[in-house]
Coordinates of C-alpha atoms in Angstrom, one line a residue:
Chain A
M25 CA -21.9 5.2 -4.7
I26 CA -19.4 2.8 -6.3
E27 CA -20.0 1.8 -9.9
I28 CA -17.6 -0.6 -11.6
S29 CA -18.2 -1.7 -15.2
N30 CA -16.2 -4.0 -17.4
L31 CA -13.0 -3.6 -15.4
T32 CA -10.1 -5.4 -17.0
K33 CA -6.5 -5.6 -15.9
T34 CA -3.8 -7.5 -17.8
Y35 CA -0.3 -8.2 -16.6
G36 CA 1.5 -9.1 -19.9
A37 CA -0.5 -12.0 -21.3
K38 CA -2.2 -12.8 -17.9
K39 CA -5.7 -11.4 -17.3
A40 CA -5.9 -10.5 -13.6
L41 CA -9.4 -9.0 -14.0
D42 CA -11.8 -9.9 -16.8
S43 CA -14.7 -7.6 -17.4
L44 CA -15.7 -7.2 -13.7
S45 CA -18.9 -5.2 -13.1
F46 CA -20.7 -4.5 -9.9
T47 CA -22.1 -1.7 -7.8
A48 CA -22.3 -0.8 -4.1
D49 CA -24.8 1.6 -2.6
K50 CA -24.6 4.0 0.3
G51 CA -25.0 2.2 3.6
E52 CA -24.0 -1.1 2.1
I53 CA -21.2 -3.5 3.1
L54 CA -20.1 -5.5 0.1
G55 CA -18.0 -8.5 0.5
L56 CA -15.4 -9.3 -2.1
L57 CA -14.7 -13.0 -1.8
G58 CA -12.3 -15.2 -3.6
P59 CA -9.4 -17.6 -3.3
N60 CA -5.9 -16.2 -3.2
G61 CA -4.9 -14.7 -6.5
A62 CA -8.5 -14.2 -7.6
G63 CA -8.1 -10.5 -8.2
K64 CA -9.5 -9.0 -4.9
S65 CA -6.5 -6.8 -4.1
T66 CA -6.1 -5.8 -7.8
T67 CA -9.7 -4.7 -7.9
M68 CA -9.3 -2.7 -4.7
N69 CA -6.0 -1.1 -5.9
I70 CA -7.8 0.0 -9.0
I71 CA -10.7 1.5 -7.2
T72 CA -8.4 3.5 -4.9
G73 CA -6.3 4.7 -7.8
Y74 CA -3.1 3.0 -6.7
I75 CA -2.9 1.1 -10.0
S76 CA -4.7 1.8 -13.2
C77 CA -7.0 -0.6 -15.2
T78 CA -6.3 -1.8 -18.7
S79 CA -9.9 -1.0 -19.6
G80 CA -13.2 -0.3 -17.9
I81 CA -14.7 2.3 -15.7
V82 CA -14.6 2.9 -12.0
K83 CA -16.8 5.7 -10.6
I84 CA -17.1 6.8 -7.0
D85 CA -19.9 9.2 -6.3
G86 CA -20.1 9.9 -10.0
Y87 CA -16.4 10.8 -10.3
D88 CA -14.3 8.7 -12.7
V89 CA -11.1 7.4 -11.1
L90 CA -9.0 8.1 -14.2
E91 CA -10.4 11.5 -15.0
E92 CA -10.8 13.0 -11.6
P93 CA -8.5 10.9 -9.3
K94 CA -8.2 13.5 -6.6
E95 CA -12.0 13.8 -6.2
V96 CA -12.2 10.0 -6.0
K97 CA -9.3 9.7 -3.5
K98 CA -10.8 12.3 -1.3
R99 CA -13.8 10.1 -0.8
I100 CA -12.0 6.9 -0.1
G101 CA -10.4 5.5 3.0
Y102 CA -8.2 2.6 2.1
L103 CA -6.7 -0.1 4.3
P104 CA -4.5 -2.3 2.1
E105 CA -3.6 -5.9 2.9
Q106 CA -0.4 -4.8 4.5
P107 CA -1.2 -1.5 6.4
P108 CA 1.1 1.2 5.0
L109 CA 2.7 2.3 8.2
Y110 CA 5.9 4.2 8.8
T111 CA 7.2 2.1 11.6
D112 CA 9.7 4.7 12.8
M113 CA 6.8 7.0 13.8
V114 CA 4.8 7.4 16.9
V115 CA 1.1 6.5 16.4
L116 CA -0.2 10.0 17.0
D117 CA 2.5 11.6 14.7
Y118 CA 1.6 9.1 12.0
L119 CA -2.1 9.9 12.2
R120 CA -1.3 13.7 12.2
F121 CA 0.8 13.1 9.0
V122 CA -2.0 11.2 7.3
Y123 CA -4.4 13.9 8.3
D124 CA -2.2 16.5 6.7
L125 CA -1.5 14.3 3.7
K126 CA -5.2 13.8 3.0
K127 CA -5.7 17.6 3.3
I128 CA -8.6 17.0 5.7
K129 CA -10.4 20.1 6.8
E130 CA -12.1 19.1 10.1
A131 CA -12.8 22.0 12.5
D132 CA -10.6 20.5 15.2
K133 CA -7.7 18.3 14.0
K134 CA -6.8 17.1 17.5
A135 CA -10.3 16.2 18.5
H136 CA -10.9 14.4 15.2
I137 CA -7.8 12.2 15.6
I138 CA -8.7 11.4 19.2
E139 CA -12.2 10.5 18.2
I140 CA -10.9 8.1 15.5
M141 CA -8.3 6.6 17.8
K142 CA -11.1 5.9 20.4
L143 CA -13.3 4.4 17.7
V144 CA -10.7 1.7 16.8
G145 CA -9.4 1.4 20.3
I146 CA -5.8 2.7 20.0
N147 CA -6.0 5.7 22.2
T148 CA -4.0 3.8 24.9
V149 CA -1.1 3.3 22.5
S150 CA -1.1 6.8 20.9
G151 CA 2.4 7.6 22.3
R152 CA 4.0 4.4 21.2
K153 CA 6.3 3.8 18.3
I154 CA 4.5 1.8 15.6
A155 CA 7.4 -0.6 15.2
N156 CA 6.8 -1.8 18.8
L157 CA 3.1 -2.5 18.4
S158 CA 1.6 -5.9 18.0
K159 CA 0.2 -7.0 14.7
G160 CA -3.4 -6.4 15.9
Y161 CA -2.6 -2.8 16.9
K162 CA -0.8 -2.1 13.7
Q163 CA -3.9 -3.2 11.8
R164 CA -6.0 -0.9 13.9
V165 CA -3.6 2.0 13.3
G166 CA -4.0 1.3 9.5
L167 CA -7.8 1.3 10.0
A168 CA -7.6 4.6 11.9
A169 CA -5.6 6.1 9.0
A170 CA -8.2 5.0 6.6
L171 CA -11.0 6.5 8.7
L172 CA -9.4 9.9 9.1
G173 CA -11.6 12.6 7.4
N174 CA -14.7 10.3 7.7
P175 CA -14.6 9.3 4.0
P176 CA -18.0 8.1 2.6
V177 CA -16.3 5.0 1.0
L178 CA -14.1 2.5 2.8
I179 CA -12.0 -0.1 1.0
L180 CA -10.7 -2.7 3.5
D181 CA -8.5 -5.4 2.2
E182 CA -8.6 -8.4 4.6
P183 CA -9.0 -6.1 7.6
T184 CA -8.9 -8.8 10.3
V185 CA -6.0 -10.8 9.1
G186 CA -3.5 -11.6 11.9
L187 CA -5.9 -10.5 14.6
D188 CA -6.8 -12.7 17.6
P189 CA -10.4 -13.9 18.0
K190 CA -11.3 -11.1 20.4
Q191 CA -9.9 -8.4 18.2
I192 CA -11.6 -9.9 15.2
I193 CA -15.0 -9.6 16.9
E194 CA -14.2 -6.0 17.9
I195 CA -13.1 -5.0 14.4
R196 CA -16.1 -6.6 12.9
S197 CA -18.4 -4.7 15.1
V198 CA -16.6 -1.5 14.3
I199 CA -17.0 -2.2 10.6
K200 CA -20.7 -3.0 11.0
R201 CA -21.2 0.3 12.8
L202 CA -19.2 2.2 10.2
G203 CA -21.3 0.6 7.4
E204 CA -24.5 2.1 8.7
D205 CA -23.8 5.4 6.9
R206 CA -20.9 4.5 4.5
T207 CA -20.2 2.3 1.6
I208 CA -17.7 -0.4 2.5
I209 CA -16.0 -2.9 0.3
L210 CA -14.4 -5.6 2.3
S211 CA -12.3 -8.4 0.9
S212 CA -11.7 -11.6 2.7
H213 CA -11.2 -15.3 2.2
I214 CA -12.6 -16.0 5.6
L215 CA -16.2 -16.9 4.8
S216 CA -17.6 -16.6 8.3
E217 CA -16.4 -13.0 8.3
I218 CA -18.2 -12.2 5.1
S219 CA -21.4 -13.8 6.3
A220 CA -21.2 -12.0 9.6
V221 CA -20.5 -8.5 8.3
C222 CA -21.6 -8.2 4.7
D223 CA -25.0 -7.5 3.2
R224 CA -24.0 -8.6 -0.2
V225 CA -21.3 -10.8 -1.7
V226 CA -19.4 -10.7 -4.9
I227 CA -17.5 -14.0 -5.4
I228 CA -14.6 -13.7 -7.9
N229 CA -12.4 -16.4 -9.2
E230 CA -9.5 -15.9 -11.7
G231 CA -10.6 -12.3 -12.3
K232 CA -14.2 -13.1 -13.2
I233 CA -17.4 -12.7 -11.1
V234 CA -18.7 -16.1 -10.3
V235 CA -21.8 -14.9 -8.5
E236 CA -23.2 -11.7 -7.0
D237 CA -26.0 -11.8 -4.5
T238 CA -27.1 -11.2 -0.9
T239 CA -25.7 -13.6 1.6
D240 CA -29.2 -14.9 2.4
N241 CA -30.1 -15.4 -1.2
L242 CA -26.8 -17.3 -1.8
M243 CA -27.6 -19.6 1.1
Q244 CA -31.1 -20.3 -0.3
K245 CA -30.1 -20.6 -4.0
Y246 CA -26.9 -22.6 -3.8
S247 CA -27.5 -24.8 -0.8
S248 CA -27.3 -28.1 -2.8
G249 CA -29.6 -30.3 -0.8
R250 CA -29.8 -30.4 3.0
R251 CA -27.7 -32.5 5.2
L252 CA -28.7 -34.5 8.2
M253 CA -26.7 -36.3 10.8
L254 CA -28.5 -39.4 12.0
R255 CA -27.8 -42.0 14.7
V256 CA -30.1 -45.0 14.7
A257 CA -30.1 -48.1 17.0
G258 CA -30.0 -50.8 14.4
E259 CA -27.9 -52.8 11.8
K260 CA -25.9 -50.7 9.4
E261 CA -27.3 -52.5 6.2
R262 CA -30.9 -52.3 7.4
V263 CA -30.7 -48.6 8.3
E264 CA -29.1 -47.8 5.0
E265 CA -31.8 -49.7 3.0
I266 CA -34.6 -47.9 4.9
L267 CA -33.0 -44.5 4.3
L268 CA -32.5 -45.1 0.6
N269 CA -36.2 -46.0 0.2
I270 CA -37.4 -42.6 1.7
V271 CA -38.6 -40.2 -1.0
G272 CA -36.3 -37.1 -1.2
I273 CA -33.2 -38.6 0.1
K274 CA -30.4 -38.1 -2.4
S275 CA -27.5 -39.9 -0.8
V276 CA -26.6 -41.7 2.4
T277 CA -23.1 -41.9 3.8
Y278 CA -22.1 -44.3 6.5
I279 CA -19.9 -42.5 9.1
G280 CA -19.3 -45.0 11.8
S281 CA -20.7 -47.3 14.5
Q282 CA -21.2 -46.3 18.1
Q283 CA -21.9 -48.6 21.0
E284 CA -25.6 -47.7 20.9
G285 CA -26.1 -47.3 17.1
V286 CA -24.9 -46.4 13.7
D287 CA -24.1 -42.9 12.3
F288 CA -25.1 -41.8 8.8
E289 CA -24.9 -38.5 6.9
V290 CA -28.0 -38.1 4.8
E291 CA -28.3 -35.6 2.0
T292 CA -31.7 -34.6 0.8
D293 CA -33.2 -32.9 -2.3
I294 CA -36.0 -31.3 -0.3
K295 CA -35.9 -28.9 2.5
I296 CA -35.9 -30.7 5.9
E297 CA -39.2 -29.6 7.5
P298 CA -41.3 -31.1 10.3
D299 CA -43.2 -33.4 7.9
F300 CA -40.0 -34.9 6.7
N301 CA -38.8 -35.4 10.3
K302 CA -42.1 -37.0 11.3
Q303 CA -41.9 -39.4 8.3
L304 CA -38.4 -40.4 9.3
F305 CA -39.5 -40.9 12.9
F306 CA -42.4 -43.2 12.1
I307 CA -40.6 -45.3 9.5
F308 CA -37.8 -46.1 11.9
A309 CA -40.3 -46.6 14.7
E310 CA -42.3 -49.1 12.6
N311 CA -39.1 -51.0 12.0
G312 CA -38.3 -51.1 15.7
M313 CA -35.2 -49.0 15.3
P314 CA -35.3 -45.8 17.5
I315 CA -33.6 -42.7 16.3
L316 CA -31.1 -41.7 18.9
M317 CA -29.8 -38.5 17.5
Q318 CA -30.8 -36.2 14.6
K319 CA -29.0 -33.0 13.7
E320 CA -29.6 -30.8 10.7
E321 CA -26.6 -29.3 8.9
E322 CA -27.2 -26.5 6.4
S323 CA -24.7 -25.8 3.7
S324 CA -22.5 -23.0 4.9
L325 CA -21.2 -20.1 2.7
E326 CA -18.0 -22.1 2.7
D327 CA -19.6 -25.0 0.8
I328 CA -21.2 -22.6 -1.6
F329 CA -17.9 -20.8 -2.2
I330 CA -16.0 -24.1 -2.9
E331 CA -18.8 -25.4 -5.1
L332 CA -19.0 -22.1 -7.1
T333 CA -15.2 -21.6 -7.5
N334 CA -14.7 -25.3 -8.5
K335 CA -17.5 -24.9 -11.0
S336 CA -15.9 -21.8 -12.5
D337 CA -12.4 -23.5 -12.6
R338 CA -14.0 -26.5 -14.5
K339 CA -15.7 -24.1 -16.9
N340 CA -12.4 -22.2 -17.5
E341 CA -10.6 -25.5 -18.1
T342 CA -13.3 -26.7 -20.6
E343 CA -13.1 -23.3 -22.4
E344 CA -9.3 -23.5 -22.6
M345 CA -9.4 -27.1 -23.9
G346 CA -12.1 -26.1 -26.4
G347 CA -9.9 -23.2 -27.5
E348 CA -7.0 -25.6 -28.1
Chain B
M91 CA 3.7 18.6 -0.4
L92 CA 4.4 20.1 2.9
A93 CA 3.1 17.1 4.8
V94 CA 5.5 14.8 2.8
C95 CA 8.4 17.2 3.3
K96 CA 7.8 17.5 7.0
R97 CA 7.5 13.7 7.6
E98 CA 10.6 13.0 5.5
W99 CA 12.6 15.7 7.2
K100 CA 11.7 14.4 10.7
S101 CA 12.5 10.9 9.7
Y102 CA 16.1 11.9 8.8
F103 CA 16.6 13.1 12.4
T104 CA 14.6 10.4 14.2
S105 CA 16.7 7.8 12.5
M106 CA 20.5 7.5 12.4
L107 CA 20.6 8.6 8.8
G108 CA 20.5 12.4 9.4
Y109 CA 23.1 12.1 12.1
V110 CA 25.4 9.9 10.1
Y111 CA 25.3 12.5 7.3
L112 CA 25.8 15.4 9.6
T113 CA 28.8 13.8 11.4
L114 CA 30.4 12.9 8.1
F115 CA 29.7 16.4 6.6
L116 CA 31.0 18.3 9.7
I117 CA 34.2 16.2 10.0
L118 CA 35.0 16.6 6.4
G119 CA 34.1 20.3 6.5
A120 CA 36.4 20.8 9.5
L121 CA 39.2 19.0 7.7
M122 CA 38.7 21.1 4.6
F123 CA 38.6 24.3 6.6
F124 CA 41.8 23.3 8.5
L125 CA 43.7 22.3 5.3
N126 CA 42.5 25.2 3.0
N127 CA 42.0 28.1 5.3
L128 CA 43.9 27.6 8.5
Q129 CA 46.9 25.8 7.1
G130 CA 46.7 27.4 3.6
G131 CA 46.3 30.8 5.2
T132 CA 43.6 32.2 2.9
A133 CA 40.3 33.9 3.7
S134 CA 38.7 32.7 0.4
M135 CA 36.3 29.8 0.6
T136 CA 37.0 28.6 -3.0
G137 CA 39.4 25.9 -1.9
F138 CA 37.1 24.8 0.9
F139 CA 34.1 24.3 -1.4
G140 CA 36.3 22.8 -4.1
G141 CA 37.1 20.0 -1.7
M142 CA 33.6 19.8 -0.3
I143 CA 32.1 19.4 -3.7
S144 CA 34.0 16.1 -4.3
W145 CA 33.0 14.8 -0.9
S146 CA 29.4 15.8 -1.4
I147 CA 29.1 13.3 -4.2
F148 CA 29.9 10.5 -1.6
I149 CA 27.8 12.0 1.2
L150 CA 24.6 13.0 -0.7
P151 CA 23.4 9.4 -1.6
I152 CA 23.1 8.8 2.2
L153 CA 20.2 11.2 2.1
T154 CA 18.6 10.2 -1.2
M155 CA 19.0 6.4 -1.3
R156 CA 15.9 5.6 0.7
L157 CA 13.6 8.4 -0.5
F158 CA 11.4 6.1 -2.7
A159 CA 13.2 2.7 -2.5
E160 CA 12.2 2.3 1.2
E161 CA 8.6 3.4 0.5
R162 CA 8.3 0.7 -2.1
R163 CA 9.9 -2.0 0.0
Q164 CA 7.7 -1.2 3.0
K165 CA 4.6 -0.7 0.8
T166 CA 4.0 2.7 2.4
E167 CA 3.9 4.3 -1.1
Q168 CA 0.4 2.8 -1.2
L169 CA -0.6 5.5 1.3
L170 CA 1.0 8.3 -0.7
L171 CA -0.3 7.2 -4.0
T172 CA -3.9 6.7 -2.8
A173 CA -4.0 10.1 -1.0
P174 CA -5.6 13.0 -2.8
V175 CA -2.3 14.6 -3.8
D176 CA -0.5 14.8 -7.1
I177 CA 2.6 12.7 -7.7
W178 CA 4.7 15.8 -8.3
E179 CA 3.7 17.0 -4.8
I180 CA 5.1 13.8 -3.3
V181 CA 8.3 14.0 -5.4
C182 CA 8.9 17.7 -4.6
G183 CA 8.1 17.1 -0.9
K184 CA 10.7 14.4 -0.7
F185 CA 13.3 16.4 -2.7
L186 CA 12.8 19.5 -0.6
A187 CA 13.2 17.4 2.6
A188 CA 16.5 16.0 1.4
V189 CA 17.7 19.5 0.2
S190 CA 16.8 21.1 3.5
A191 CA 18.4 18.3 5.5
Y192 CA 21.6 18.9 3.5
A193 CA 21.3 22.6 4.0
V194 CA 21.5 22.0 7.8
G195 CA 25.1 20.9 7.3
V196 CA 25.9 23.7 4.9
A197 CA 24.4 26.2 7.3
V198 CA 27.0 25.2 9.9
T199 CA 29.8 26.2 7.5
I200 CA 28.6 29.8 7.8
V201 CA 30.4 29.8 11.1
Y202 CA 33.7 29.3 9.1
A203 CA 32.7 32.2 6.9
V204 CA 32.0 34.4 9.9
L205 CA 35.4 33.4 11.4
L206 CA 37.1 34.2 8.2
A207 CA 35.3 37.6 7.9
I208 CA 36.4 38.5 11.5
N209 CA 40.0 37.4 11.2
G210 CA 40.7 38.1 7.6
S211 CA 39.3 39.8 4.5
L212 CA 36.6 37.5 3.2
P213 CA 35.5 38.3 -0.4
I214 CA 31.8 38.6 0.3
A215 CA 30.4 38.6 -3.2
E216 CA 32.5 35.6 -4.2
T217 CA 31.5 33.7 -1.0
I218 CA 27.8 34.3 -1.6
S219 CA 28.2 33.2 -5.2
I220 CA 30.0 30.0 -4.1
Y221 CA 27.3 29.2 -1.5
I222 CA 24.6 29.6 -4.2
G223 CA 26.5 27.5 -6.7
Y224 CA 27.3 24.8 -4.1
L225 CA 23.6 24.5 -3.0
L226 CA 22.5 24.3 -6.6
F227 CA 25.1 21.6 -7.4
C228 CA 24.0 19.6 -4.3
A229 CA 20.3 20.0 -5.2
C230 CA 21.2 18.7 -8.7
I231 CA 22.8 15.6 -7.2
I232 CA 19.9 15.1 -4.9
S233 CA 17.4 15.2 -7.8
I234 CA 19.5 12.6 -9.6
G235 CA 19.6 10.5 -6.4
T236 CA 15.8 10.9 -6.0
F237 CA 15.3 9.6 -9.5
V238 CA 17.6 6.6 -8.9
S239 CA 15.8 5.8 -5.7
S240 CA 12.5 5.7 -7.5
V241 CA 13.6 3.0 -9.9
T242 CA 14.7 0.4 -7.3
E243 CA 13.4 -1.2 -4.2
S244 CA 16.9 -1.5 -2.6
Q245 CA 18.5 1.4 -0.8
V246 CA 22.0 -0.1 -1.3
I247 CA 21.5 -0.3 -5.1
A248 CA 20.1 3.2 -5.1
A249 CA 23.2 4.5 -3.3
I250 CA 25.6 2.6 -5.5
V251 CA 23.9 3.7 -8.8
T252 CA 23.9 7.3 -7.6
Y253 CA 27.7 7.1 -6.8
A254 CA 28.3 5.6 -10.2
V255 CA 26.3 8.3 -12.0
M256 CA 28.1 11.0 -10.1
L257 CA 31.5 9.5 -10.7
V258 CA 30.9 9.4 -14.4
T259 CA 29.6 13.0 -14.4
M260 CA 32.6 14.1 -12.3
F261 CA 35.0 12.9 -15.0
L262 CA 33.0 14.3 -17.9
G263 CA 35.3 17.3 -18.0
N264 CA 38.4 15.2 -18.1
L265 CA 36.8 12.9 -20.6
S266 CA 36.0 15.8 -22.9
Q267 CA 39.7 16.6 -23.3
L268 CA 40.4 13.1 -24.5
V269 CA 37.6 13.1 -27.1
P270 CA 39.1 14.0 -30.6
N271 CA 35.8 15.3 -31.9
E272 CA 35.6 19.0 -31.0
I273 CA 31.8 19.2 -31.0
L274 CA 31.5 16.1 -28.8
S275 CA 34.2 17.4 -26.6
K276 CA 32.4 20.7 -26.1
A277 CA 29.1 19.0 -25.5
L278 CA 30.6 16.8 -22.8
M279 CA 32.1 19.9 -21.2
W280 CA 28.7 21.6 -21.4
I281 CA 26.8 18.9 -19.6
S282 CA 29.4 18.4 -16.9
P283 CA 27.9 19.7 -13.6
L284 CA 31.3 20.0 -12.0
D285 CA 32.7 22.4 -14.7
R286 CA 29.6 24.6 -14.4
F287 CA 30.6 25.1 -10.7
S288 CA 33.8 26.8 -11.7
D289 CA 31.9 30.0 -12.7
F290 CA 30.6 30.3 -9.1
T291 CA 34.1 29.9 -7.6
A292 CA 35.3 32.8 -9.7
G293 CA 32.6 35.0 -8.0
V294 CA 30.5 35.2 -11.2
L295 CA 26.8 34.4 -10.8
N296 CA 26.3 33.1 -14.3
A297 CA 22.7 33.0 -15.3
G298 CA 23.5 30.2 -17.7
A299 CA 24.9 28.0 -15.0
V300 CA 22.0 28.7 -12.7
I301 CA 19.5 27.8 -15.4
Y302 CA 21.6 24.7 -16.2
Y303 CA 21.4 23.4 -12.6
I304 CA 17.7 24.2 -12.3
S305 CA 17.0 22.5 -15.6
I306 CA 18.8 19.3 -14.4
I307 CA 16.8 19.4 -11.2
V308 CA 13.5 19.8 -13.0
I309 CA 14.3 17.1 -15.6
F310 CA 15.2 14.5 -12.9
L311 CA 12.2 15.4 -10.7
F312 CA 10.0 15.1 -13.8
L313 CA 11.5 11.7 -14.6
T314 CA 10.8 10.6 -11.1
T315 CA 7.1 11.5 -11.4
R316 CA 7.0 9.6 -14.7
V317 CA 8.6 6.5 -13.1
L318 CA 6.0 6.5 -10.4
E319 CA 3.2 7.2 -12.8
K320 CA 4.4 4.5 -15.2
R321 CA 4.4 1.9 -12.4
R322 CA 0.7 2.4 -12.0
W323 CA 0.1 1.5 -15.6
S324 CA 2.5 -1.5 -15.9

């Protein structure tokens, strides 16, 4: 549905995007992840035809964005980072205008607008002026405008920014539902959002793709060791010594002492499985030091993101120094 | 195009802008009517429009200053430029909205023409010709204002630059008399929109003048589309 190959965009001497290539299929929610200034919005603006690329190809449903922009734009619903709202208009009038602007040909204009308003939960504010709405409602009006005409592709640039936690959950479930029969590209720097909503993730940093994979695969591949929180009733030095002698333990970090024992963060090379836990239990039992608390902590997408973007920053720095 | 035109037209009259323009236009129109026709004792509208044309240069930027500048500042141009419409449709939609909003004020002046026709001998052909000329002249200024609005993000700058451009063009005729070079002098006279209007006041519907105004409109609307297009590539 969406094919992007070797997308490059330069602003003067600065490369905002550097040979970006990825695809997204029908019924897929693709997360575009990256720190601020990574090139997420630039990519989205190019896909939607708002700005042009310096080189590369963007195809939506087989149509090239540069050669047949109208065909591409017909198939896309776009919610930019700042929803493009005419704040002097009433919600319903605004949606009517967007409907006419997009030249949508639904059988019943009124029923279609009402259906979309219900879907994003703005039917109660349809008669209110956009300027007087809260940020959350403004965001929803922007989403409703993007959904008008039921476009097969949705491009959502940080759709939950500025919303309260309840609204975030609601919008996420709306996006999940929409993603069942559409292709959605969603950008965010909120990692929990990406892992909650997206099937696949493209992490970009400084205009380049750092990694592209499913969220599950990312967790498996890039979880650098497993972490364990451990509280043992015993002396700090003794506990540390025992831990360091266990096969598979990479590092041990002392966190603090409690009244009943000492806390350690343990990082392992191997996956923490029942056998490992049993081994841990018996070793400490033999030494007469009971384990009081044991909590596994898997690396989150956040850790993977930081690790990958840091790695790519270091790589870029090395390349630059090598170039000099 | 129609959607953009409708929205723009409505926004003139849901905000203060349309009413500020109408108030100014109608006050100045009434003043011109009083001075030229009632006090001057003539049924001809030549003097009336002669005065109104100078005022229009100051009133029209009210309608054009925000056309694109505001869209850019509010980032609403993202909606227009990512919709399945051509850029020329957006530009023409906005231009037509400004022209039709201006025409509302001009339409009111028909009341004066009717009053003059009832109470005096209104030269019909001359009046129709003046109306056509005046509307073309105003559409010409609106197209220049539309272009200026597309190159800036600030409404104030858009208005000031349009005033500046119009003031320069207003004095082109006077300037041409000061230029010693005959060819240059004629060229300046030829491109002065104000001097072109004199044909219409004489009751002559000069095809050359009509084509001149339409050409200026087309050129500036085309330049506006180029500005918007170029921004995508920068």
